[in-house]
Coordinates of C-alpha atoms in Angstrom, one line a residue:
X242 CA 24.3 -37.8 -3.7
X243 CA 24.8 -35.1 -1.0
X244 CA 28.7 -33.6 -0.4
X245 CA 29.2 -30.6 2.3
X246 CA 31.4 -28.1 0.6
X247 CA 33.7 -25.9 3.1
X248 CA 34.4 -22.2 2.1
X249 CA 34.9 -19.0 3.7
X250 CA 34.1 -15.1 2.6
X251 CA 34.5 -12.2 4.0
X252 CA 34.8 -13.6 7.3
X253 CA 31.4 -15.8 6.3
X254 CA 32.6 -19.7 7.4
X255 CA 29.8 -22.2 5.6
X256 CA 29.4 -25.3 5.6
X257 CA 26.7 -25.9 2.4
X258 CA 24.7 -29.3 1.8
X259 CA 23.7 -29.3 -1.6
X260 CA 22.5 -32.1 -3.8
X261 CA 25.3 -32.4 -7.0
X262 CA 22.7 -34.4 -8.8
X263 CA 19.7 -31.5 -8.6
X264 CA 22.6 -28.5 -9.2
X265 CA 23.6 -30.5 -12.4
X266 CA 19.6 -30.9 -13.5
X267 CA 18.7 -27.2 -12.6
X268 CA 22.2 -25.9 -14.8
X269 CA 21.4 -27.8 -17.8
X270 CA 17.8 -26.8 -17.6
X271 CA 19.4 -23.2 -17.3
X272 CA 21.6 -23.8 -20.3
X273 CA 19.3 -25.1 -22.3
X274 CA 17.4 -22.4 -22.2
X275 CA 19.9 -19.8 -23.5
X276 CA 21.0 -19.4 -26.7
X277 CA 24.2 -21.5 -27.6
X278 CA 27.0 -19.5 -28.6
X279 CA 28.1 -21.2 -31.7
X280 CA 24.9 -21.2 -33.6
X281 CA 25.0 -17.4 -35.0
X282 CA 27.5 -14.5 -34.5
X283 CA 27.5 -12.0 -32.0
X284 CA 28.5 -8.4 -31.4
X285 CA 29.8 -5.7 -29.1
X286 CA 28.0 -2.5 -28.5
X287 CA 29.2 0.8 -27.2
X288 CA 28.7 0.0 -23.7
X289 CA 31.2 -2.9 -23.4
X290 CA 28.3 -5.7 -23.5
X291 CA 28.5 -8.5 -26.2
X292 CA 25.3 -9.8 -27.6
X293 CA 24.4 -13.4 -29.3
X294 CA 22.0 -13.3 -32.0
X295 CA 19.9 -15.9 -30.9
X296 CA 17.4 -18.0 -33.0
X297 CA 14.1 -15.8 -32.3
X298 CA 14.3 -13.3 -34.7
X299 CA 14.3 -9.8 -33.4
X300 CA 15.7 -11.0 -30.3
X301 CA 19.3 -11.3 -28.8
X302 CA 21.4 -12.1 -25.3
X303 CA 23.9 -10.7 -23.3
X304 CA 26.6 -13.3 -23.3
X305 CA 29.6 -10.7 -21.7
X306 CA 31.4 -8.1 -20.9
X307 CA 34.8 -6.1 -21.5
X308 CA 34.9 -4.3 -18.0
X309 CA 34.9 -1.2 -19.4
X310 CA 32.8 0.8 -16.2
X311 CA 31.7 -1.0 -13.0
X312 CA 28.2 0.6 -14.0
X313 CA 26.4 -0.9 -16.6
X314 CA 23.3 -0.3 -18.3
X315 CA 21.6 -3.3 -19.9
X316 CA 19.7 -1.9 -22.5
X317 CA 15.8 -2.6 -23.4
X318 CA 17.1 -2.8 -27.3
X319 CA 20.3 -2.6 -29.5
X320 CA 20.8 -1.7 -33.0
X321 CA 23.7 -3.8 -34.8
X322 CA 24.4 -3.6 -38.6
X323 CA 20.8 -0.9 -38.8
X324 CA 18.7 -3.3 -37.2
X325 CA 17.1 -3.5 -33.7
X326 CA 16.7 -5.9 -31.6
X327 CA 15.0 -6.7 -28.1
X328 CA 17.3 -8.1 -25.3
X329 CA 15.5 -10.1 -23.7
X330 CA 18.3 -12.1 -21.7
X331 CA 21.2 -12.1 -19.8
X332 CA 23.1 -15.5 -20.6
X333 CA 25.3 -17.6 -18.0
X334 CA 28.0 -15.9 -16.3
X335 CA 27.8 -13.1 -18.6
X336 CA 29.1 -10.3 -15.8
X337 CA 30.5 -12.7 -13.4
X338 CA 33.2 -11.3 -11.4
X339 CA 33.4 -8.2 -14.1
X340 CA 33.7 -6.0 -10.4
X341 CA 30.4 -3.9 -11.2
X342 CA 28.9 -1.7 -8.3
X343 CA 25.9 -0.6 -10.3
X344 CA 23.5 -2.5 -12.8
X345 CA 20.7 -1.0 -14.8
X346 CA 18.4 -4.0 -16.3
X347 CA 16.6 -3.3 -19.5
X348 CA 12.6 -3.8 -19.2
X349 CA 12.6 -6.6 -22.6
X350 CA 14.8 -9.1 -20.2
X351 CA 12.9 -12.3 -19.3
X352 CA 15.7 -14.7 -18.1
X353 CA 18.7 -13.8 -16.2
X354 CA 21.4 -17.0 -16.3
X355 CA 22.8 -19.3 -13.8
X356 CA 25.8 -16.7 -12.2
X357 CA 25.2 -14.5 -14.9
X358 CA 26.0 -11.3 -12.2
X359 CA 28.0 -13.5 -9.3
X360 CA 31.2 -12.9 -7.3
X361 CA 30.4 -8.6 -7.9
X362 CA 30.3 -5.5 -5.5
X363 CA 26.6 -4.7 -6.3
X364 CA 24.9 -3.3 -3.3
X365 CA 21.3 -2.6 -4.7
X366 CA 19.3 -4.5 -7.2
X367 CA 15.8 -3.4 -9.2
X368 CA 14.7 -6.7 -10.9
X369 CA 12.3 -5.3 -13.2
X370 CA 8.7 -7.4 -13.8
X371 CA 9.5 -8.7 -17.2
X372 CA 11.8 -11.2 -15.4
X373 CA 10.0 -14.8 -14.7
X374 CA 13.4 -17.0 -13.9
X375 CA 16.5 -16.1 -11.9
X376 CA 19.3 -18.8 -12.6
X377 CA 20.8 -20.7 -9.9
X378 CA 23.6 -18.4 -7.9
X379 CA 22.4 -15.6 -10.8
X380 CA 23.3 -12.9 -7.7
X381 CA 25.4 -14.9 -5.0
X382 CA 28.5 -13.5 -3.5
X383 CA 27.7 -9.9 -3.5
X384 CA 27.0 -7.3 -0.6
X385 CA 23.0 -6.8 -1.8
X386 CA 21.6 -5.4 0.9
X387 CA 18.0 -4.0 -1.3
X388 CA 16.7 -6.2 -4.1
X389 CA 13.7 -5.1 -5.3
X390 CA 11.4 -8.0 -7.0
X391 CA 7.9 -8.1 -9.2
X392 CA 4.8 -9.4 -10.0
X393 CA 6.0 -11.2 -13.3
X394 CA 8.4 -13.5 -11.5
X395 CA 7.9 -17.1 -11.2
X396 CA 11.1 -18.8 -10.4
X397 CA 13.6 -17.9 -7.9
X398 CA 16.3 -20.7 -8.2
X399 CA 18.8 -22.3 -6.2
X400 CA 21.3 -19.9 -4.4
X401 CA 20.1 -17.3 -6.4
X402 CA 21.2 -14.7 -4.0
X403 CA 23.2 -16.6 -1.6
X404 CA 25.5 -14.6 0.6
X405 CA 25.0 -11.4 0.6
X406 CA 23.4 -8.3 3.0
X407 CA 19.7 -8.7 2.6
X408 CA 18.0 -7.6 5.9
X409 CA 14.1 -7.8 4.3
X410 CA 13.1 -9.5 1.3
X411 CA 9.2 -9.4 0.0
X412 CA 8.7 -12.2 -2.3
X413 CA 5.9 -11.7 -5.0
X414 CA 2.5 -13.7 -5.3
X415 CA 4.2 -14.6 -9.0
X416 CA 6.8 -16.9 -7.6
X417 CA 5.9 -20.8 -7.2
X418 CA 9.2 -22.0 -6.2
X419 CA 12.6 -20.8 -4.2
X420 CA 15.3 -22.9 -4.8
X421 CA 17.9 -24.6 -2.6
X422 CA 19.8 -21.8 -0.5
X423 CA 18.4 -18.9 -2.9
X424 CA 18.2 -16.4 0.6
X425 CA 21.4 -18.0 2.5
X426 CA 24.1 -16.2 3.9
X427 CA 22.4 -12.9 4.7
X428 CA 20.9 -11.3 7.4
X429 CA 17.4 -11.3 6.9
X430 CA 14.9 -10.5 9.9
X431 CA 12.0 -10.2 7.6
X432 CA 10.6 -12.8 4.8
X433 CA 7.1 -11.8 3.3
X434 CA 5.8 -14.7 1.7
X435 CA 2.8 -14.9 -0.5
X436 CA 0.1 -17.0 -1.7
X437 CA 0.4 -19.0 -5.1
X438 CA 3.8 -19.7 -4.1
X439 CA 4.3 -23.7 -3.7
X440 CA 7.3 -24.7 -2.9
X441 CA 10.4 -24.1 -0.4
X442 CA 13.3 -26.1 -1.1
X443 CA 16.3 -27.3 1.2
X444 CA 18.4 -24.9 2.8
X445 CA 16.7 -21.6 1.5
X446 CA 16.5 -19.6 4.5
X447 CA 19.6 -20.8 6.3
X448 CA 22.0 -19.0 8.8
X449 CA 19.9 -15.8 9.0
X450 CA 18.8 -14.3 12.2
X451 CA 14.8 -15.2 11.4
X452 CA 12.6 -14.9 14.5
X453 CA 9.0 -15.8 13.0
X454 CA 7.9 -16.7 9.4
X455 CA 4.6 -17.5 7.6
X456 CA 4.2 -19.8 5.5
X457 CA 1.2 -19.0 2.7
X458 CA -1.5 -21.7 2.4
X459 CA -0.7 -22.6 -1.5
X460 CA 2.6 -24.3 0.3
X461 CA 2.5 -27.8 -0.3
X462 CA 6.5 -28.4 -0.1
X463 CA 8.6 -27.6 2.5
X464 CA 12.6 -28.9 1.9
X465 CA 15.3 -29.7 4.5
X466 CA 16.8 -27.5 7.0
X467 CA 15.3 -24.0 5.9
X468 CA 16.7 -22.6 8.7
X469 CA 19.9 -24.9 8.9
X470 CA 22.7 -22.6 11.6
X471 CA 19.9 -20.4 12.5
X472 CA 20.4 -22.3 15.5
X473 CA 23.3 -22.6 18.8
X474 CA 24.6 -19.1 18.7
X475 CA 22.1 -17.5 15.9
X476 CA 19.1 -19.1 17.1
X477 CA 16.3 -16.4 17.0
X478 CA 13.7 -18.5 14.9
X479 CA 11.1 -18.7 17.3
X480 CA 7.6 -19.3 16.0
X481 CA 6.4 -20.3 12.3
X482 CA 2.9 -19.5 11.0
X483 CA 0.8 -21.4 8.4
X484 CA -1.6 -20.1 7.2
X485 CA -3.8 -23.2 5.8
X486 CA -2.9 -26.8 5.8
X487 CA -0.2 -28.5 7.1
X488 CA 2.0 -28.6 3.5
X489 CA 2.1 -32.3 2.2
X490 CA 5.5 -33.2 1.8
X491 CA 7.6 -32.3 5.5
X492 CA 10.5 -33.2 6.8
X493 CA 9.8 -34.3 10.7
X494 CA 11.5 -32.6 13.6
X495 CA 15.4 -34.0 14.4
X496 CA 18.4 -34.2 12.2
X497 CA 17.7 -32.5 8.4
X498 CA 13.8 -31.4 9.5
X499 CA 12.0 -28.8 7.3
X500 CA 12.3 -26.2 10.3
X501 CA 15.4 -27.3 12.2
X502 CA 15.9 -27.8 15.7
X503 CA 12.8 -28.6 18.1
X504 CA 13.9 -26.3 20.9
X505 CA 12.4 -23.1 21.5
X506 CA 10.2 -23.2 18.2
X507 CA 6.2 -23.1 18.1
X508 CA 4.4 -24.0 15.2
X509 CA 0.9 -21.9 14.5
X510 CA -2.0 -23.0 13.3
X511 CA -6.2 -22.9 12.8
X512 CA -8.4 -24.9 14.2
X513 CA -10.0 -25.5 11.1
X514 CA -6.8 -27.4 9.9
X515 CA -6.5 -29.7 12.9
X516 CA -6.4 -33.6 11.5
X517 CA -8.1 -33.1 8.7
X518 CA -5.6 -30.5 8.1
X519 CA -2.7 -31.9 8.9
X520 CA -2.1 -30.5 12.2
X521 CA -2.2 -32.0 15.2
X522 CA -2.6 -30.4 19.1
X523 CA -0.1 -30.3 21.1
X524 CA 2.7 -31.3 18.7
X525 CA 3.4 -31.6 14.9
X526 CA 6.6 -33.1 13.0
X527 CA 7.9 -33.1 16.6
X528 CA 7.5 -29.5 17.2
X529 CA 5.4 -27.9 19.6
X530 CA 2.2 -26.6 18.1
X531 CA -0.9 -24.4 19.1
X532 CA -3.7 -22.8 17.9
X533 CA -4.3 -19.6 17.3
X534 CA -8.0 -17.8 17.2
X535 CA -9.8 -15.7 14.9
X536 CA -11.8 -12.5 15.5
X537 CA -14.2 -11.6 12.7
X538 CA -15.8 -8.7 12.4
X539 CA -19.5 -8.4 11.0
X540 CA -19.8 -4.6 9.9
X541 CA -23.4 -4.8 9.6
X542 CA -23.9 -3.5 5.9
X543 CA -21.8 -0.9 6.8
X544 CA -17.8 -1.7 4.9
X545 CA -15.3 -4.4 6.0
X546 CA -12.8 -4.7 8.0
X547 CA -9.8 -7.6 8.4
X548 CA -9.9 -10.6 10.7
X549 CA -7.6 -10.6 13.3
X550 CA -5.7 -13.8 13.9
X551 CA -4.6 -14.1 17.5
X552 CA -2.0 -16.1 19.6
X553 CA -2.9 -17.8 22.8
X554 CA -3.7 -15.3 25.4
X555 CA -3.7 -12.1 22.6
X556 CA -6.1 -9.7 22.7
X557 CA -8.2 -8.3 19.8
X558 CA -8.1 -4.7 18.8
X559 CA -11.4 -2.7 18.7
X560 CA -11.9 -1.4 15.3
X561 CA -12.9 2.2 15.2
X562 CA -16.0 2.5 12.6
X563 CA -17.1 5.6 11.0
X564 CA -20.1 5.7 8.1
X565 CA -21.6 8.9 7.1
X566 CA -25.5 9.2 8.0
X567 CA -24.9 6.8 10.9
X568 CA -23.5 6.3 14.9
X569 CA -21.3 3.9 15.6
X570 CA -22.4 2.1 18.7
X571 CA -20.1 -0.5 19.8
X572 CA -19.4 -4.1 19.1
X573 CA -21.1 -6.9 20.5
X574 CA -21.0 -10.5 20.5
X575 CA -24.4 -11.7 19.0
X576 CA -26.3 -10.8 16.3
X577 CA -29.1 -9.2 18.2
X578 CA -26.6 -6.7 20.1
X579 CA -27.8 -7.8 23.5
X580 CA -23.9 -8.7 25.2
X581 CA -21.4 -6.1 24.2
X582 CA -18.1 -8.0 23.4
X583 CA -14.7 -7.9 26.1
X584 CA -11.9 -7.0 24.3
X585 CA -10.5 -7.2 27.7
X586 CA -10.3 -11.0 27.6
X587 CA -8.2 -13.5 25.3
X588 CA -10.6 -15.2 23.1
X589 CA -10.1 -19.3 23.1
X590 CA -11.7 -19.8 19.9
X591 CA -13.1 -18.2 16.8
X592 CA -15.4 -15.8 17.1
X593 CA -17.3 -13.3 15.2
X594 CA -18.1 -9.9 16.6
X595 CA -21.1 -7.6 15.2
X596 CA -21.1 -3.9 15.2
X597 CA -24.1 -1.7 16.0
X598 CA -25.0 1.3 14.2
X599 CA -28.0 4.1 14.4
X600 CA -29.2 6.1 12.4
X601 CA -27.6 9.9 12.7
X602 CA -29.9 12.6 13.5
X603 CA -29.0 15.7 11.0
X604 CA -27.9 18.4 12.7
X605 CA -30.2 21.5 12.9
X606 CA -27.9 24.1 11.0
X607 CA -27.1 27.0 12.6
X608 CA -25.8 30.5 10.6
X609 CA -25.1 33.7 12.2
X610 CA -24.5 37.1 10.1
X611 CA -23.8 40.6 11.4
X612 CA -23.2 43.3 9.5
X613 CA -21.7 45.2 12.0
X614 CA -24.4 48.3 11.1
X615 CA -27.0 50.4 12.4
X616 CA -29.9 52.7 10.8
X617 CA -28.2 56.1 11.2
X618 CA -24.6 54.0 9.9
X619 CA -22.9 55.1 7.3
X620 CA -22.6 51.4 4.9
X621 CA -18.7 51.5 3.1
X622 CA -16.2 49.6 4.6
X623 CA -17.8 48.1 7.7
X624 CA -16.8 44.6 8.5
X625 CA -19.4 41.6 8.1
X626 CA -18.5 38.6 10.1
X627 CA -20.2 35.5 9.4
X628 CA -20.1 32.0 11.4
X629 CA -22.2 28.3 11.4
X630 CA -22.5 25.3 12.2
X631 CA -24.2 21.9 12.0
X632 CA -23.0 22.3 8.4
X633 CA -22.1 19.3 6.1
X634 CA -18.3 18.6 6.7
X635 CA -15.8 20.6 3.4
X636 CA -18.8 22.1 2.0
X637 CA -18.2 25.8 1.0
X638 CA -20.0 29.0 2.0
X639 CA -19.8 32.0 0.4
X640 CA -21.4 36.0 1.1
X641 CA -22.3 37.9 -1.3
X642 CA -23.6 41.6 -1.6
X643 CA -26.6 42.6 -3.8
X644 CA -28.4 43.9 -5.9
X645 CA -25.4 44.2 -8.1
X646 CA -23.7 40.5 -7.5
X647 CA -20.3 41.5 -5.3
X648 CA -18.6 38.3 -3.1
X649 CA -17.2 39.5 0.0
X650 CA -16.0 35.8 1.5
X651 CA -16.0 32.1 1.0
X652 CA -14.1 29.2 2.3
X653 CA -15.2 25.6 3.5
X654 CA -16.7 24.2 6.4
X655 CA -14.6 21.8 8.9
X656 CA -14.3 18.4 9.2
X657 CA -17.3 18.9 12.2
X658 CA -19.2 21.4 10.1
X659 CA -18.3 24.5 11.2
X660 CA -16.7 27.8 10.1
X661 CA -16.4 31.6 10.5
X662 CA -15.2 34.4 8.6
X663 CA -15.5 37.6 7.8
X664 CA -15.7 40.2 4.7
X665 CA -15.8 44.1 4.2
X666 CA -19.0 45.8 2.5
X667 CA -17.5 47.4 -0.5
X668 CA -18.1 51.5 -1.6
X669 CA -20.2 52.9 -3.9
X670 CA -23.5 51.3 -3.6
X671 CA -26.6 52.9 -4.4
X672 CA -29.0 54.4 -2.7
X673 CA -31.5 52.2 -2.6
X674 CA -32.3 48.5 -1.2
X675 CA -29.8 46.3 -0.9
X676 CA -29.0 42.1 1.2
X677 CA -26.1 40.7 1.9
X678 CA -26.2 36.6 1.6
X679 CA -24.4 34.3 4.0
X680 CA -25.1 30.8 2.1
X681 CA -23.8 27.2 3.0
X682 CA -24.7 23.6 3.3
X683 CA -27.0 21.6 5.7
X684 CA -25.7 18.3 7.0
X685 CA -28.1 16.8 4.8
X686 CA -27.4 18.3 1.5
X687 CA -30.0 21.0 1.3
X688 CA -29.0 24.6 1.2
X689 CA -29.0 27.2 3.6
X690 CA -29.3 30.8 3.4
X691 CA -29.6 33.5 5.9
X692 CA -30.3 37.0 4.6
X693 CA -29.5 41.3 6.1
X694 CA -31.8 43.1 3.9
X695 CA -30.5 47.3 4.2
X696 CA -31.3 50.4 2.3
X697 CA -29.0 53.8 2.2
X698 CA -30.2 56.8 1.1
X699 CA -27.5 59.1 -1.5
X700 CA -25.3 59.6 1.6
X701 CA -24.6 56.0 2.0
X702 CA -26.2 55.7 5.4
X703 CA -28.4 53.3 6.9
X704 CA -32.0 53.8 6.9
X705 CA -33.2 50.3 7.0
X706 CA -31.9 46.9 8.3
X707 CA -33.3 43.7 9.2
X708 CA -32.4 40.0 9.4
X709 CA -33.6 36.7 8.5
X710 CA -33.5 33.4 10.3
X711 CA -31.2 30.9 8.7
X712 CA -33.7 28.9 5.9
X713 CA -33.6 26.4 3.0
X714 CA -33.7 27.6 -0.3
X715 CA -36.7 26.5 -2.0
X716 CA -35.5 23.7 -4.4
X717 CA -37.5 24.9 -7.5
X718 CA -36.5 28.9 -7.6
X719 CA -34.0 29.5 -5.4
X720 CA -36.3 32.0 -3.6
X721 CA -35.2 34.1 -0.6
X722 CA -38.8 35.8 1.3
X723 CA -37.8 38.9 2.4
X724 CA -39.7 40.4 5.4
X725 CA -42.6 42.3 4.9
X726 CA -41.1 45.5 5.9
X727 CA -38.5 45.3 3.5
X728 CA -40.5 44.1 0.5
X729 CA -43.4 46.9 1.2
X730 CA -39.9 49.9 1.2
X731 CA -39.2 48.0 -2.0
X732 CA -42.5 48.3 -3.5
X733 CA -42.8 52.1 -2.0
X734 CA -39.1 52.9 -3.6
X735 CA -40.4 51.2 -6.7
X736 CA -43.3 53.4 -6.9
X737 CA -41.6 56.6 -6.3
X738 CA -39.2 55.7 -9.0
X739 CA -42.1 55.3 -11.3
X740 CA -44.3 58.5 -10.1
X741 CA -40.4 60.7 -10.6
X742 CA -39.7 59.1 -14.1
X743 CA -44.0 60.3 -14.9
X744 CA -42.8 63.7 -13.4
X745 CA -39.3 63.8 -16.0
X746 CA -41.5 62.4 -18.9
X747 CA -44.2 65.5 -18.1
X748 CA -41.8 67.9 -17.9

């Protein structure tokens, strides 16, 4: 039996079609579910909230409230008579019109009740994921404008949050079915729907300023007027978008249809789900319909990246590639990259586009050192600047002064593999030979090194300097070749080292 039920709210007028027989069903389910008061005891805590000990052991309801705060905190346990328990539901009516502002809901609660929070002042709402059902008009007649729902929950029942301030409401993957007028009354521009979700019932959407909505494949059941007043002077519903098959049970366009008035609404579909799917071109249910195109991408080995479903006369977006070791060439529209692809022009049917890629040359890598010195220089304190390039991107570099170990800079190549820098040669070195290594990485992994090999005599001047070209490391030992020059003043300083220390041992 269907009655329409008058009422007005905070300057809301409504006029509500609701079935008396389904509202009767879905509250009895509801109350059956909760514990019945009678069967054991039940207590007061602290807080204001009365619990029912209810016949799972371990386990008790919130039944009510004395008022005591308009913020409450529904705990995730309470201890009565030295004993814990889990709450792990909120029973029927148990905070209506109890004037909160603020509710805290404990992380054990797995069923709130038909009205258990209605007729309040609550603003924001955090549903936490151990919720599956919300009762029928659990949160109607508040001012919600955030409500914040989970994975976890499955049932979203009828008028469940009817008339309040939502402006966006994400519904998760969890949730088969929203009941009768669960989202009515608000001010929603944005509904995200997901798959797994089966069912829409009658009214559930209506008088909100909607302009598109898409409806998930997985929905097989689509109620009566959804969008009922979102018509005349709301009227912003302009296109709805499925994203499979047409759902199986529809009401057609005209008085009580599934999507409401005919005028100024498109239906979207594939071309895959034409007949066979459901749909049919040109109209569907009495609604104009149309196909829309999809633009796949074939990445070549190289990633993914998301088709794009397009309206008629949209163009596709280019996807910008990057993958390391190769160049991105383009997209094209056959397989053996002959005919680059137009994004310039509107596809009028599906289409998959494939992306070309070449192998990256490495870059040669390029390091430059200066110590800033001359033979005849005196060494302390003089400023070594350092430079590359063709490096691999982040990589560090460092320079470092030997023969005893001293670092004089470091820091990271750019995101294109290049850097510069500079350090200060530090006093007190020996006389003697000494290098100063710039070392970094080569686009393709291997190290580089470039090498000023010096000696000072006891004055700490300059009597010897030379430079190497920039080099890998050998793998195996690490090995630097210094220049001939320098390696034959080693092996002449190591000689007259040996011929003075004879000399000392003689005398």
């Amino acid at each position: 039996m269907t009655v329409l039920v008058s009422q007005t709210r905070r300057g809301f007028s409504r006029v509500v079609a609701a079935s008396v027989a389904g509202v009767l069903v879905a509250g009895s389910i509801a109350l059956a579910a909760m514990p019945a008061h009678a069967i054991v005891p039940n207590f007061v805590a602290d807080n204001g909230i009365t619990y029912l000990l209810g016949d799972v052991a371990g386990e008790v309801t919130v039944v009510g409230y004395n008022q005591s705060s308009p913020k409450v905190v529904i705990p995730a346990d309470v201890t009565f008579d030295a004993k814990t328990y889990l709450v792990t539901a909120i029973g029927n009516e148990a905070f209506w019109e109890d004037g909160l502002t603020e509710v805290v809901i404990g992380a054990n609660v797995t069923a709130i009740g038909n009205g258990a929070f209605a007729s309040n002042l609550l603003k924001i709402v955090d549903i936490p994921a151990s919720v599956s059902t919300i009762g029928a008009y659990a949160f109607s007649n508040n001012y919600l404008a955030t409500v914040s729902l989970h994975d976890g929950l499955t049932e979203i029942n009828d008028e469940a949050f009817l008339d309040n301030e939502l402006v966006l409401i994400d519904v998760p993957a969890t949730v088969t079915r929203i009941g009768a007028e669960a989202f009515g009354m608000n001010a929603l521009t944005s509904v995200t729907l997901h798959e797994g979700l089966t069912s829409i019932q009658n009214y559930a959407f209506w008088e909100n300023p909607l302009t598109t909505l898409t409806v998930p494949a997985s929905v097989k059941t689509l109620g009566r007027d959804l969008f009922y007043m979102n018509d005349g002077s709301l009227r912003v519903l302009t296109s709805v978008t499925f994203v499979g098959a047409a759902p199986t049970v529809v009401a057609a366009g005209g008085s009580d249809s599934s999507l409401g008035n005919v005028a100024g609404l498109t239906v979207h579909y594939l071309a895959e789900f034409e007949v066979d799917g459901g749909f049919t071109p040109g109209t569907w249910q009495g609604y104009n319909s149309v196909v829309d195109t999809i633009v796949s991408f074939n990445m070549g080995g190289h990633g993914s990246v998301d088709a794009q479903r397009l309206v008629p006369e949209a163009l596709a977006v280019a996807p910008l590639l990057t993958a390391e070791g190769w160049v991105f060439g383009g997209w094209f529209s056959d397989a053996a990259l002959t005919a680059k692809f137009n994004f310039a022009v509107a596809p009028t049917a599906d289409v998959t586009v494939f992306a070309k890629w070449t192998a990256a040359v490495a870059a040669t890598p390029s390091l430059v050192l200066d110590l800033g010195l001359a033979v005849g220089d005196a060494v302390a304190g003089k400023t070594v600047t350092v430079s590359g390039a063709g490096l691999k991107p982040s990589t560090a570099y460092d320079v470092v002064v030997r023969s005893t170990p001293a670092t004089i800079a470091f820091g990271s190549a750019d995101a294109s593999g290049t850097f510069a820098g500079s350090g200060v040669i530090p006093a007190g070195l020996a006389a003697g030979a000494h290098t100063v290594t710039l070392s970094g990485t080569a686009a393709d992994g291997t190290a580089v090194t470039r090498v000023a090999y010096f000696s000072i005599n006891t004055a700490g001047v300059v009597t010897y300097l030379s430079y190497s070209e920039a080099q890998a490391v050998l793998a195996a030992t690490g090995f630097d070749p210094a220049p001939l020059g320098f390696a034959a003043l080693l092996l002449l300083l190591a000689g007259g080292a040996i011929v003075a220390g004879r000399r000392r041992s003689v005398a």
